[in-house]
Each structure stands twice: as C-alpha cells, then as structure tokens.
C-alpha cells in the first residue's frame, strides 16, 4: 500500500483571480525541495496539493519532513489512496491504520465528501466504516468527543483517501510569491528570526552580512553561513552577500565623534543594502531591529538610519520582547548557532555612551568628514557572494 502526501493550502485559498499563480509557485517550491528524496508527481486539485511517488524507493519520511518547512502549506497528511467504494475504504483504513489501532484506546471516523456523486453522505460513510472498524478492533472503543485516534476519510475527484491526524505545516505564503527583499543578517539571535518571518510572507530573501576582518574572525563568518544554511530550509536557495566592512568602521572610528559610531555605521549598512537591493530587483530591506532593545533602536535612531534608503524597511520584530524572539529562534533551529561566542561587526568599536536620540542634522554633520560615496563603492565592489543550498 503506497503512501501519498496530502498538503492543504493555507491563506492561498483566499486569493482571487491570481490564485493559480500562487499555487504554481508553491508546487515549484515543493518539487525543488523533494528532489533529494526520489521522483514525485506534484499537482493541485481542490485546494489540496498531492505528492505521489512515481518510482519505487522514494523516501516518504524524508519527503514528509521536507514539506514541513515549505511556506504556503497549512496541514500535512500522510494517506493511502483507494477506489471510491465503501468496502474498499474500510479495508484500506483497517490495513493502513492497524499500527495506530494497536496503541489507541478510543477512536472515531470523520469523513469529507467533496465528490458529491458518491452515494453516501459523509455521516453515513463515517457510521459505516466506524461500525466495521469497531468490530475489527473490539479493544478500541468508539469516542466521538475526545478520541485518541481519528480516522480521516476524504472522498475526492480521483480517489478516496484514508489517513490519521494531520500535522501542522509551516503556514504563510510560498516563497517568491511576494517579491524579493534584502535581509541584514548578523550572527545574533534577532536577524535570523526576522529573515524567517519575512520569508514566511512569501518574500524571496537576499541575505547581506557585514564582515570586519580581522576584528571579527573567519569563524564569525562561518557562523553566519551556518545560520543561512538553517534558514535555507525555509527560504530556499540563498546567495549570501558578504560585505567587507573593516575600512568603513576604521574611518568612522578615526574621524567621527564616538557617540555617533553605531548610528553612522548603521547608515552605511543601509546605503550598501539599498544598493544591493536595487541591483537585484528587491523591493525592501529587512532588519532584526526591536524597539528600545539597544541604543540604535530608538525611534529617533531608526528614523535617522532609515533616511539612507528610499526602500521600505521591514522590521518584523519591532514589538516583540526578547523572550518571544528566543522562542522563535528555538523553534526554527537558529538559537544554538546564534549564541556561539563569535562577535559580529556590530560589536566592534562600540561607543561607551552612544547617542540614543540623534537628529538627522547632527548625524549628517558628524559623517560629513567621510568620503561616503567612495567608501560605499569600495565595499560594494569587494562583496563576496556565497551560495547556500538546502
């Protein structure tokens, strides 16, 4: 009896005339994610994506785990298909779920009949199959309110499907369906979470990391690439743009007032990220900023840094507290890597008393001694691009 995956769509079902384009993007993302696990047929009918193995030996466990990280899927069910006949459905349920029945103490049957040509109603089918299963497994009592096992039956266009409880999918929208954005990716806890959250909204991500060798080590860069590998499970293939930032930080340290070091540094990050975004057709920048968390994340400071780009700056963590962000980091698997003790460029030349409420005029005056265009061009020309696959 061959397994099949039934993937129920999330908010894509709310789309109108352009819904098919979202479905096709999701099918493409799923197919790419499954290529390591065998040859599958992936198609969409009635708000459900079917993943069917097309050859013996397909790794269904690997496929099921892989689609759990694909944005756009609400629930995942591993099912068995059979002909649309009440007795065939019973036999399939008996065989396919016999291991589940061996450990359950109670069960119920839930049926959905999207093919209205099927001669029984959903309730009638549930009663018929449930009665036979109760006879087949007399030690498992029927409990329609709080069963340990729910036997799900779906009568659809091409076949009937039997499965146990569905598991949650990643939700969100298919990556690539809502444009592209540049995400500033440090080695900390926040920026990987913000990257994940924007990717979940269907945005293809271009990660940018600012690297200040020798003040930050090669291990710090490897840490960021490890974070990118974890994020690639959700975001798909990534091209990390590693920006050489040492000269800019040294120029800031030598020529600018100490209290403005951080804010001027972040303004350079925004300028360079803006240029990368426009070169790659991206429509926004993404940061892990969180209101009031550090000196550079006051409303006044963020207004001054945001002035350096004409693109919208997306800050998905802006209203979250640190405990919430840490929970997300643990959930997506980035936390343990983020806390490795390798500094990033944001901790280099940190001022003792940073200005928390800078005005644009005073910051522009403080950085006017710098060759801003020349430094941006130098950093942009020195970018190292590293491909990260799933």
PDB file of N, CA and C in Angstrom, residues 150-201:
ATOM      1  N   UNK A 150      -8.181   9.583  15.379  1.00  0.00           N
ATOM      2  CA  UNK A 150      -9.217   9.992  14.434  1.00  0.00           C
ATOM      3  C   UNK A 150      -8.870   9.425  13.060  1.00  0.00           C
ATOM      4  N   UNK A 151      -9.787   8.635  12.525  1.00  0.00           N
ATOM      5  CA  UNK A 151      -9.632   8.079  11.180  1.00  0.00           C
ATOM      6  C   UNK A 151     -10.282   9.059  10.206  1.00  0.00           C
ATOM      7  N   UNK A 152      -9.480   9.653   9.349  1.00  0.00           N
ATOM      8  CA  UNK A 152      -9.974  10.631   8.386  1.00  0.00           C
ATOM      9  C   UNK A 152     -10.180   9.981   7.023  1.00  0.00           C
ATOM     10  N   UNK A 153     -11.343  10.212   6.448  1.00  0.00           N
ATOM     11  CA  UNK A 153     -11.669   9.711   5.107  1.00  0.00           C
ATOM     12  C   UNK A 153     -12.022  10.910   4.233  1.00  0.00           C
ATOM     13  N   UNK A 154     -11.380  11.020   3.091  1.00  0.00           N
ATOM     14  CA  UNK A 154     -11.684  12.079   2.138  1.00  0.00           C
ATOM     15  C   UNK A 154     -12.043  11.439   0.799  1.00  0.00           C
ATOM     16  N   UNK A 155     -13.248  11.690   0.331  1.00  0.00           N
ATOM     17  CA  UNK A 155     -13.692  11.187  -0.971  1.00  0.00           C
ATOM     18  C   UNK A 155     -13.549  12.337  -1.955  1.00  0.00           C
ATOM     19  N   UNK A 156     -12.567  12.225  -2.840  1.00  0.00           N
ATOM     20  CA  UNK A 156     -12.242  13.319  -3.748  1.00  0.00           C
ATOM     21  C   UNK A 156     -12.488  12.908  -5.199  1.00  0.00           C
ATOM     22  N   UNK A 157     -12.073  13.765  -6.113  1.00  0.00           N
ATOM     23  CA  UNK A 157     -12.374  13.547  -7.532  1.00  0.00           C
ATOM     24  C   UNK A 157     -11.812  12.237  -8.064  1.00  0.00           C
ATOM     25  N   UNK A 158     -10.525  11.954  -7.757  1.00  0.00           N
ATOM     26  CA  UNK A 158      -9.852  10.833  -8.397  1.00  0.00           C
ATOM     27  C   UNK A 158      -9.884   9.552  -7.566  1.00  0.00           C
ATOM     28  N   UNK A 159     -10.021   9.679  -6.251  1.00  0.00           N
ATOM     29  CA  UNK A 159      -9.934   8.508  -5.373  1.00  0.00           C
ATOM     30  C   UNK A 159     -10.455   8.878  -3.996  1.00  0.00           C
ATOM     31  N   UNK A 160     -10.500   7.891  -3.140  1.00  0.00           N
ATOM     32  CA  UNK A 160     -10.746   8.127  -1.715  1.00  0.00           C
ATOM     33  C   UNK A 160      -9.408   7.995  -0.985  1.00  0.00           C
ATOM     34  N   UNK A 161      -9.280   8.738   0.101  1.00  0.00           N
ATOM     35  CA  UNK A 161      -8.018   8.765   0.840  1.00  0.00           C
ATOM     36  C   UNK A 161      -8.297   8.554   2.316  1.00  0.00           C
ATOM     37  N   UNK A 162      -7.453   7.739   2.942  1.00  0.00           N
ATOM     38  CA  UNK A 162      -7.575   7.443   4.361  1.00  0.00           C
ATOM     39  C   UNK A 162      -6.293   7.878   5.055  1.00  0.00           C
ATOM     40  N   UNK A 163      -6.444   8.590   6.179  1.00  0.00           N
ATOM     41  CA  UNK A 163      -5.243   8.986   6.912  1.00  0.00           C
ATOM     42  C   UNK A 163      -5.587   9.249   8.374  1.00  0.00           C
ATOM     43  N   UNK A 164      -4.558   9.291   9.199  1.00  0.00           N
ATOM     44  CA  UNK A 164      -4.718   9.660  10.598  1.00  0.00           C
ATOM     45  C   UNK A 164      -4.713  11.172  10.740  1.00  0.00           C
ATOM     46  N   UNK A 165      -4.431  11.675  11.933  1.00  0.00           N
ATOM     47  CA  UNK A 165      -4.444  13.121  12.157  1.00  0.00           C
ATOM     48  C   UNK A 165      -3.413  13.838  11.283  1.00  0.00           C
ATOM     49  N   UNK A 166      -3.781  15.026  10.806  1.00  0.00           N
ATOM     50  CA  UNK A 166      -2.854  15.854  10.044  1.00  0.00           C
ATOM     51  C   UNK A 166      -1.859  16.526  10.996  1.00  0.00           C
ATOM     52  N   UNK A 167      -0.703  16.873  10.473  1.00  0.00           N
ATOM     53  CA  UNK A 167       0.270  17.640  11.252  1.00  0.00           C
ATOM     54  C   UNK A 167       0.347  19.046  10.686  1.00  0.00           C
ATOM     55  N   UNK A 168       0.719  20.030  11.498  1.00  0.00           N
ATOM     56  CA  UNK A 168       0.766  21.413  11.008  1.00  0.00           C
ATOM     57  C   UNK A 168       1.859  21.609   9.957  1.00  0.00           C
ATOM     58  N   UNK A 169       1.548  22.407   8.946  1.00  0.00           N
ATOM     59  CA  UNK A 169       2.564  22.853   8.002  1.00  0.00           C
ATOM     60  C   UNK A 169       3.184  24.155   8.480  1.00  0.00           C
ATOM     61  N   UNK A 170       4.017  24.747   7.636  1.00  0.00           N
ATOM     62  CA  UNK A 170       4.728  25.972   8.023  1.00  0.00           C
ATOM     63  C   UNK A 170       3.855  27.214   7.910  1.00  0.00           C
ATOM     64  N   UNK A 171       2.705  27.106   7.205  1.00  0.00           N
ATOM     65  CA  UNK A 171       1.835  28.262   7.040  1.00  0.00           C
ATOM     66  C   UNK A 171       2.440  29.298   6.101  1.00  0.00           C
ATOM     67  N   UNK A 172       1.881  30.506   6.135  1.00  0.00           N
ATOM     68  CA  UNK A 172       2.430  31.592   5.338  1.00  0.00           C
ATOM     69  C   UNK A 172       2.098  31.503   3.862  1.00  0.00           C
ATOM     70  N   UNK A 173       2.963  32.127   3.054  1.00  0.00           N
ATOM     71  CA  UNK A 173       2.798  32.203   1.611  1.00  0.00           C
ATOM     72  C   UNK A 173       4.019  31.603   0.924  1.00  0.00           C
ATOM     73  N   UNK A 174       3.875  31.084  -0.291  1.00  0.00           N
ATOM     74  CA  UNK A 174       5.029  30.486  -0.977  1.00  0.00           C
ATOM     75  C   UNK A 174       6.148  31.496  -1.204  1.00  0.00           C
ATOM     76  N   UNK A 175       7.358  31.111  -0.852  1.00  0.00           N
ATOM     77  CA  UNK A 175       8.498  31.996  -1.058  1.00  0.00           C
ATOM     78  C   UNK A 175       8.628  32.344  -2.542  1.00  0.00           C
ATOM     79  N   UNK A 176       8.774  33.620  -2.818  1.00  0.00           N
ATOM     80  CA  UNK A 176       8.870  34.088  -4.189  1.00  0.00           C
ATOM     81  C   UNK A 176       7.570  34.627  -4.743  1.00  0.00           C
ATOM     82  N   UNK A 177       6.473  34.472  -3.990  1.00  0.00           N
ATOM     83  CA  UNK A 177       5.180  34.946  -4.487  1.00  0.00           C
ATOM     84  C   UNK A 177       4.926  36.412  -4.164  1.00  0.00           C
ATOM     85  N   UNK A 178       5.736  36.994  -3.258  1.00  0.00           N
ATOM     86  CA  UNK A 178       5.532  38.387  -2.851  1.00  0.00           C
ATOM     87  C   UNK A 178       6.795  39.230  -3.004  1.00  0.00           C
ATOM     88  N   UNK A 179       7.564  38.941  -4.045  1.00  0.00           N
ATOM     89  CA  UNK A 179       8.719  39.778  -4.331  1.00  0.00           C
ATOM     90  C   UNK A 179       9.978  39.339  -3.622  1.00  0.00           C
ATOM     91  N   UNK A 180      10.977  40.241  -3.620  1.00  0.00           N
ATOM     92  CA  UNK A 180      12.282  39.955  -3.024  1.00  0.00           C
ATOM     93  C   UNK A 180      12.648  41.062  -2.051  1.00  0.00           C
ATOM     94  N   UNK A 181      13.479  40.727  -1.077  1.00  0.00           N
ATOM     95  CA  UNK A 181      13.964  41.716  -0.118  1.00  0.00           C
ATOM     96  C   UNK A 181      15.373  41.360   0.318  1.00  0.00           C
ATOM     97  N   UNK A 182      16.143  42.385   0.666  1.00  0.00           N
ATOM     98  CA  UNK A 182      17.469  42.207   1.243  1.00  0.00           C
ATOM     99  C   UNK A 182      17.321  42.166   2.753  1.00  0.00           C
ATOM    100  N   UNK A 183      17.882  41.128   3.382  1.00  0.00           N
ATOM    101  CA  UNK A 183      17.816  40.992   4.831  1.00  0.00           C
ATOM    102  C   UNK A 183      19.209  41.128   5.430  1.00  0.00           C
ATOM    103  N   UNK A 184      19.367  42.053   6.367  1.00  0.00           N
ATOM    104  CA  UNK A 184      20.640  42.252   7.036  1.00  0.00           C
ATOM    105  C   UNK A 184      20.812  41.144   8.069  1.00  0.00           C
ATOM    106  N   UNK A 185      21.744  40.239   7.805  1.00  0.00           N
ATOM    107  CA  UNK A 185      21.903  39.025   8.610  1.00  0.00           C
ATOM    108  C   UNK A 185      23.192  39.097   9.410  1.00  0.00           C
ATOM    109  N   UNK A 186      23.070  39.308  10.710  1.00  0.00           N
ATOM    110  CA  UNK A 186      24.233  39.274  11.593  1.00  0.00           C
ATOM    111  C   UNK A 186      24.354  37.870  12.166  1.00  0.00           C
ATOM    112  N   UNK A 187      25.215  37.708  13.148  1.00  0.00           N
ATOM    113  CA  UNK A 187      25.340  36.408  13.789  1.00  0.00           C
ATOM    114  C   UNK A 187      24.535  36.300  15.063  1.00  0.00           C
ATOM    115  N   UNK A 188      23.653  37.274  15.324  1.00  0.00           N
ATOM    116  CA  UNK A 188      22.908  37.289  16.568  1.00  0.00           C
ATOM    117  C   UNK A 188      21.624  36.482  16.512  1.00  0.00           C
ATOM    118  N   UNK A 189      20.795  36.667  17.528  1.00  0.00           N
ATOM    119  CA  UNK A 189      19.541  35.922  17.641  1.00  0.00           C
ATOM    120  C   UNK A 189      18.451  36.536  16.773  1.00  0.00           C
ATOM    121  N   UNK A 190      18.428  37.870  16.676  1.00  0.00           N
ATOM    122  CA  UNK A 190      17.279  38.563  16.100  1.00  0.00           C
ATOM    123  C   UNK A 190      17.171  38.457  14.583  1.00  0.00           C
ATOM    124  N   UNK A 191      18.254  38.731  13.878  1.00  0.00           N
ATOM    125  CA  UNK A 191      18.160  38.843  12.418  1.00  0.00           C
ATOM    126  C   UNK A 191      17.769  37.537  11.721  1.00  0.00           C
ATOM    127  N   UNK A 192      18.205  36.353  12.175  1.00  0.00           N
ATOM    128  CA  UNK A 192      17.682  35.133  11.535  1.00  0.00           C
ATOM    129  C   UNK A 192      16.173  34.980  11.712  1.00  0.00           C
ATOM    130  N   UNK A 193      15.650  35.380  12.878  1.00  0.00           N
ATOM    131  CA  UNK A 193      14.208  35.287  13.106  1.00  0.00           C
ATOM    132  C   UNK A 193      13.459  36.260  12.201  1.00  0.00           C
ATOM    133  N   UNK A 194      13.965  37.478  12.064  1.00  0.00           N
ATOM    134  CA  UNK A 194      13.293  38.445  11.184  1.00  0.00           C
ATOM    135  C   UNK A 194      13.337  37.977   9.732  1.00  0.00           C
ATOM    136  N   UNK A 195      14.433  37.354   9.337  1.00  0.00           N
ATOM    137  CA  UNK A 195      14.544  36.811   7.982  1.00  0.00           C
ATOM    138  C   UNK A 195      13.491  35.725   7.761  1.00  0.00           C
ATOM    139  N   UNK A 196      13.373  34.826   8.717  1.00  0.00           N
ATOM    140  CA  UNK A 196      12.367  33.761   8.648  1.00  0.00           C
ATOM    141  C   UNK A 196      10.963  34.344   8.526  1.00  0.00           C
ATOM    142  N   UNK A 197      10.651  35.342   9.331  1.00  0.00           N
ATOM    143  CA  UNK A 197       9.300  35.874   9.368  1.00  0.00           C
ATOM    144  C   UNK A 197       8.905  36.565   8.065  1.00  0.00           C
ATOM    145  N   UNK A 198       9.850  37.244   7.428  1.00  0.00           N
ATOM    146  CA  UNK A 198       9.545  37.893   6.153  1.00  0.00           C
ATOM    147  C   UNK A 198       9.470  36.855   5.030  1.00  0.00           C
ATOM    148  N   UNK A 199      10.324  35.834   5.082  1.00  0.00           N
ATOM    149  CA  UNK A 199      10.223  34.750   4.093  1.00  0.00           C
ATOM    150  C   UNK A 199       8.870  34.059   4.195  1.00  0.00           C
ATOM    151  N   UNK A 200       8.352  33.944   5.412  1.00  0.00           N
ATOM    152  CA  UNK A 200       7.048  33.307   5.610  1.00  0.00           C
ATOM    153  C   UNK A 200       5.935  34.078   4.911  1.00  0.00           C
ATOM    154  N   UNK A 201       6.132  35.345   4.653  1.00  0.00           N
ATOM    155  CA  UNK A 201       5.141  36.143   3.935  1.00  0.00           C
ATOM    156  C   UNK A 201       5.324  36.035   2.419  1.00  0.00           C
TER     157      UNK A 201
END
